[in-house]
mmCIF file with all atom_site columns, C-alpha atoms in Angstrom:
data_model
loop_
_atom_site.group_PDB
_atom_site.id
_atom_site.type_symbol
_atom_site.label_atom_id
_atom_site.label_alt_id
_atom_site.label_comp_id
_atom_site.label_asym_id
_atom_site.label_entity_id
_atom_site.label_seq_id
_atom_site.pdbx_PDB_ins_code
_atom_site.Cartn_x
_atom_site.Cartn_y
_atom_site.Cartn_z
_atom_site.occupancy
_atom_site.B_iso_or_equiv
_atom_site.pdbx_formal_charge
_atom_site.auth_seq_id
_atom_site.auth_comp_id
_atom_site.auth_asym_id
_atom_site.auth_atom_id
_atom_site.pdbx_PDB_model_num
ATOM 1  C CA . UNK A 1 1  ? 0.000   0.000  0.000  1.00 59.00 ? 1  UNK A CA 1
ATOM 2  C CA . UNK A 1 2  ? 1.128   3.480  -0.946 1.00 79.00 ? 2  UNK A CA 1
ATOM 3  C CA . UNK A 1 3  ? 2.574   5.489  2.122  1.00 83.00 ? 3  UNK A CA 1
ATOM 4  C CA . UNK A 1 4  ? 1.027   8.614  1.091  1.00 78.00 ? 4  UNK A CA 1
ATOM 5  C CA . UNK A 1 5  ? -2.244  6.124  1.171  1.00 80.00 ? 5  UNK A CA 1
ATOM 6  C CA . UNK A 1 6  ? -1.660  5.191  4.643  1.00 84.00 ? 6  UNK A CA 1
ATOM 7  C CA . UNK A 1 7  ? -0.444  8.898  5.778  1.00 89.00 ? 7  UNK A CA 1
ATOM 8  C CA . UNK A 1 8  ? -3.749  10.374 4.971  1.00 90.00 ? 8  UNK A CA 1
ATOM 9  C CA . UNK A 1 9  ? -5.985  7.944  5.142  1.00 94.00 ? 9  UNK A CA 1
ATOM 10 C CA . UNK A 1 10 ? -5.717  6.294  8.733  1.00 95.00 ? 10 UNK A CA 1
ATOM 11 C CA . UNK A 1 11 ? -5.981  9.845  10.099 1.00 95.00 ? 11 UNK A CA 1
ATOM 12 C CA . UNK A 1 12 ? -9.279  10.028 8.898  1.00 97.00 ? 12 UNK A CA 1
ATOM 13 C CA . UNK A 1 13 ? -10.559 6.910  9.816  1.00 97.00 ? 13 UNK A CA 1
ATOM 14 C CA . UNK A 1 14 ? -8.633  7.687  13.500 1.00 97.00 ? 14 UNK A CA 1
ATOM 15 C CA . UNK A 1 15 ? -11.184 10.910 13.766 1.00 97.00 ? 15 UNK A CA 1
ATOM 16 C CA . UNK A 1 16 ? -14.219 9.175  12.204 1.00 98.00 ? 16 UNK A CA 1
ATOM 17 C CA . UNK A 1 17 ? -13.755 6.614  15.598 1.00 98.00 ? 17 UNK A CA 1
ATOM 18 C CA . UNK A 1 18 ? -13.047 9.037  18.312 1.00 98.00 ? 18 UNK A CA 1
ATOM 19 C CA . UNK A 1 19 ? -16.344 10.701 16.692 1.00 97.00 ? 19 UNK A CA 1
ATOM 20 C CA . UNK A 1 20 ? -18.560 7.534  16.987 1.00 97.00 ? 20 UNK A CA 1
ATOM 21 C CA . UNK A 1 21 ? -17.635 7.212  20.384 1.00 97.00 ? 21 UNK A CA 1
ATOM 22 C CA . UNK A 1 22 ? -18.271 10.712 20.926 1.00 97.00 ? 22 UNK A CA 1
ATOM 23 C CA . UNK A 1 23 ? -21.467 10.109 19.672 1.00 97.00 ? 23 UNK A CA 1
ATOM 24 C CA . UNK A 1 24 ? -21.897 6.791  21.734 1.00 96.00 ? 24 UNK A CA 1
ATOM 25 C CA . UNK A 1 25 ? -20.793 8.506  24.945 1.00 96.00 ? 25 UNK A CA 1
ATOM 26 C CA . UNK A 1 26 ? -22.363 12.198 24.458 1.00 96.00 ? 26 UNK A CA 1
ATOM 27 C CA . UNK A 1 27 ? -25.529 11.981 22.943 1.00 95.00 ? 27 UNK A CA 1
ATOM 28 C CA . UNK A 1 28 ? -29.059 10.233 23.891 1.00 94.00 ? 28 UNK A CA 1
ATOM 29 C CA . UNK A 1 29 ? -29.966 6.601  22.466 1.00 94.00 ? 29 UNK A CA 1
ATOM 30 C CA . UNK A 1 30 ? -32.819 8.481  21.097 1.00 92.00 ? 30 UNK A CA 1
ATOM 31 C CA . UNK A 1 31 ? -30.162 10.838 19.031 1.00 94.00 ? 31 UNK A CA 1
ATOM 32 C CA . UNK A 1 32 ? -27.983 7.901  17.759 1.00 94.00 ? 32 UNK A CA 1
ATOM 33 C CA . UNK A 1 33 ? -29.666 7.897  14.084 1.00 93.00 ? 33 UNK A CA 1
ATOM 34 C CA . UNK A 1 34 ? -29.407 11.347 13.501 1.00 95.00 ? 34 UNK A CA 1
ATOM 35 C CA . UNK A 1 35 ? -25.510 12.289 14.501 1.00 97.00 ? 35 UNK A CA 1
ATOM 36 C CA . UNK A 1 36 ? -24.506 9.034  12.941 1.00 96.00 ? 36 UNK A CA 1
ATOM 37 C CA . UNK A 1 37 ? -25.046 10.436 9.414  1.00 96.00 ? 37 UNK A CA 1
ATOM 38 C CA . UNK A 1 38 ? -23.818 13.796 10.710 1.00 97.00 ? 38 UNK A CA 1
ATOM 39 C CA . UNK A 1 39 ? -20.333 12.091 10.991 1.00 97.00 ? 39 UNK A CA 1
ATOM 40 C CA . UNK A 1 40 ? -20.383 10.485 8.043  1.00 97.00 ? 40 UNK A CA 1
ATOM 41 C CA . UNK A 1 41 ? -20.826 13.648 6.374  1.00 97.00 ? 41 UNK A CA 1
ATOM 42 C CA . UNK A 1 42 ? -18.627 15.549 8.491  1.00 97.00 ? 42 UNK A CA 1
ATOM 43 C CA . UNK A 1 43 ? -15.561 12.309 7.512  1.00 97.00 ? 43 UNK A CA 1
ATOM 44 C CA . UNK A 1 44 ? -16.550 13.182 3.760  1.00 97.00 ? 44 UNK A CA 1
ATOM 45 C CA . UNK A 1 45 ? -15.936 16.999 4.304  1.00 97.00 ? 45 UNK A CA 1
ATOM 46 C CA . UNK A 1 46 ? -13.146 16.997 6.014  1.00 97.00 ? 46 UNK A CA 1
ATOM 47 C CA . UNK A 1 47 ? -11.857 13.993 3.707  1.00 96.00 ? 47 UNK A CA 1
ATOM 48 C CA . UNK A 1 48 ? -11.797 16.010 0.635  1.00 96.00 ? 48 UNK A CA 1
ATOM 49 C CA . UNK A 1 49 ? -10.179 19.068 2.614  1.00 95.00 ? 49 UNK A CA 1
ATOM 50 C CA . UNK A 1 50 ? -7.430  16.889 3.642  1.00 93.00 ? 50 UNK A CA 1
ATOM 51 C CA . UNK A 1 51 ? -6.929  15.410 0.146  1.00 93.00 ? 51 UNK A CA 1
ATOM 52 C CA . UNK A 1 52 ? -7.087  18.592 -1.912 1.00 92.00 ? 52 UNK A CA 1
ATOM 53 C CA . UNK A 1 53 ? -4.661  20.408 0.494  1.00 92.00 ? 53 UNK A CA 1
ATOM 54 C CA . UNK A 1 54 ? -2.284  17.926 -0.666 1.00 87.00 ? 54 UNK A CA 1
ATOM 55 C CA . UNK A 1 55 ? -0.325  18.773 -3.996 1.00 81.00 ? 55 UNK A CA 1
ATOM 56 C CA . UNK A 1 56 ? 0.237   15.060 -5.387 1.00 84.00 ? 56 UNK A CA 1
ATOM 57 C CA . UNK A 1 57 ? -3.047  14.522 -7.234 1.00 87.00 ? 57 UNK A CA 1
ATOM 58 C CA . UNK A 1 58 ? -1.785  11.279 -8.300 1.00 88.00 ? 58 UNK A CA 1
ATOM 59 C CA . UNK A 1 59 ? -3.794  8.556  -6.484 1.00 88.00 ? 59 UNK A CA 1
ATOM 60 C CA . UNK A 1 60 ? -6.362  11.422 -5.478 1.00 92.00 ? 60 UNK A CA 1
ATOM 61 C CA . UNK A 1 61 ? -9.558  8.841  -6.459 1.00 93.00 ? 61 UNK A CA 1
ATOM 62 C CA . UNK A 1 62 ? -8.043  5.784  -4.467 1.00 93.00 ? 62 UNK A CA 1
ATOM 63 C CA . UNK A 1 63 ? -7.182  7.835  -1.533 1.00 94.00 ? 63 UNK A CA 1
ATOM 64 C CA . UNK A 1 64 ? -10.553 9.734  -1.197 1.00 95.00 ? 64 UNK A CA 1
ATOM 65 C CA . UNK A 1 65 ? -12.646 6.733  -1.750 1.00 96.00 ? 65 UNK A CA 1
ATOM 66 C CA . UNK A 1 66 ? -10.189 4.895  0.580  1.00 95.00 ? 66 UNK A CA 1
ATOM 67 C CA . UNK A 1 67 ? -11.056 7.460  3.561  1.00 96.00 ? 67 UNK A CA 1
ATOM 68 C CA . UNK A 1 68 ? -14.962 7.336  2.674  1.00 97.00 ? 68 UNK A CA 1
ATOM 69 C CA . UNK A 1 69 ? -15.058 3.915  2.445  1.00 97.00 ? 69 UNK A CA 1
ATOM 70 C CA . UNK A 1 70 ? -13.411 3.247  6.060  1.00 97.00 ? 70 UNK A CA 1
ATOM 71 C CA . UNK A 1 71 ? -15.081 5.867  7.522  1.00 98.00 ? 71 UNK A CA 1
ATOM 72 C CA . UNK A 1 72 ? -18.548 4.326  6.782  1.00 98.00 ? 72 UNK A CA 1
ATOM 73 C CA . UNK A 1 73 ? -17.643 0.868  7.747  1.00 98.00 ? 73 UNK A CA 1
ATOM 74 C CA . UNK A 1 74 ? -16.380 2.437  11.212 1.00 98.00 ? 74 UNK A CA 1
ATOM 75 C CA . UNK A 1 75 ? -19.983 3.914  11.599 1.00 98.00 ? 75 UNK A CA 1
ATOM 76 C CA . UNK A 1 76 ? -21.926 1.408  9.824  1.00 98.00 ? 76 UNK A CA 1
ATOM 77 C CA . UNK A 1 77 ? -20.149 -1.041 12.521 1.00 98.00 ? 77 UNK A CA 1
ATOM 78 C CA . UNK A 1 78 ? -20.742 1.728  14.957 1.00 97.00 ? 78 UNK A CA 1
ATOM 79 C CA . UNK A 1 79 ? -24.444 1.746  13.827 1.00 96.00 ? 79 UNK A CA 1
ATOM 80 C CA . UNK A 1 80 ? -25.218 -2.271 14.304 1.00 96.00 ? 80 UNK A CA 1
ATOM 81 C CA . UNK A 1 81 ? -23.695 -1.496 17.589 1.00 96.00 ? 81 UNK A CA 1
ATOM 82 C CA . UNK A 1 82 ? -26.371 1.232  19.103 1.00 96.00 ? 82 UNK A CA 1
ATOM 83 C CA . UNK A 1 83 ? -28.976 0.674  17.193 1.00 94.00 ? 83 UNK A CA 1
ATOM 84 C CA . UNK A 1 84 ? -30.012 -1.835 20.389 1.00 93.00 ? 84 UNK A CA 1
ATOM 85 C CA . UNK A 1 85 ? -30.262 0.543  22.302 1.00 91.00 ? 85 UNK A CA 1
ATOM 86 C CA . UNK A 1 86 ? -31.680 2.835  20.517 1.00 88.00 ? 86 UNK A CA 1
ATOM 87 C CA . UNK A 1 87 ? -35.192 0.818  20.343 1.00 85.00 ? 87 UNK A CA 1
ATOM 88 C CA . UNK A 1 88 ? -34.734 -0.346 24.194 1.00 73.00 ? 88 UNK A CA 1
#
């Protein structure tokens, strides 16, 4: 895997994490389903801010749709998780 790949990638998928527990920890059951999405936007945003700040555009695709991809397997994972207790 390209180290550029891995250098601004993981980052992303670090803060997409620390924001689904954030959202596990901070917010009401009831609240789950709507900040959920809010992060997957938010991992999109700051996804292509991270990528376009960069002056390599070579590999610009793989690494975008690398960082959108983990990030919404982290919160679809995240997801299955509270969704329990969202309905308790």
């Amino acid at each position: 895997m390209n180290m550029l790949l891995l250098k601004t990638v993981v980052p992303i998928w670090l803060l997409t994490a620390v924001g689904a527990v954030l959202i596990a920890v901070a917010s009401a059951p009831s609240e789950y389903l709507l900040y959920l999405p809010v992060a997957l936007g938010s991992a999109t945003v700051v996804t292509l801010i991270a990528q376009l700040a960069l002056t390599r555009p070579e590999g610009f695709v793989d690494r975008v749709a690398a960082s959108i991809a983990g990030s919404f397997v982290i919160l679809a994972v995240t997801t299955l998780v509270l969704v329990p207790f969202t309905f308790a």
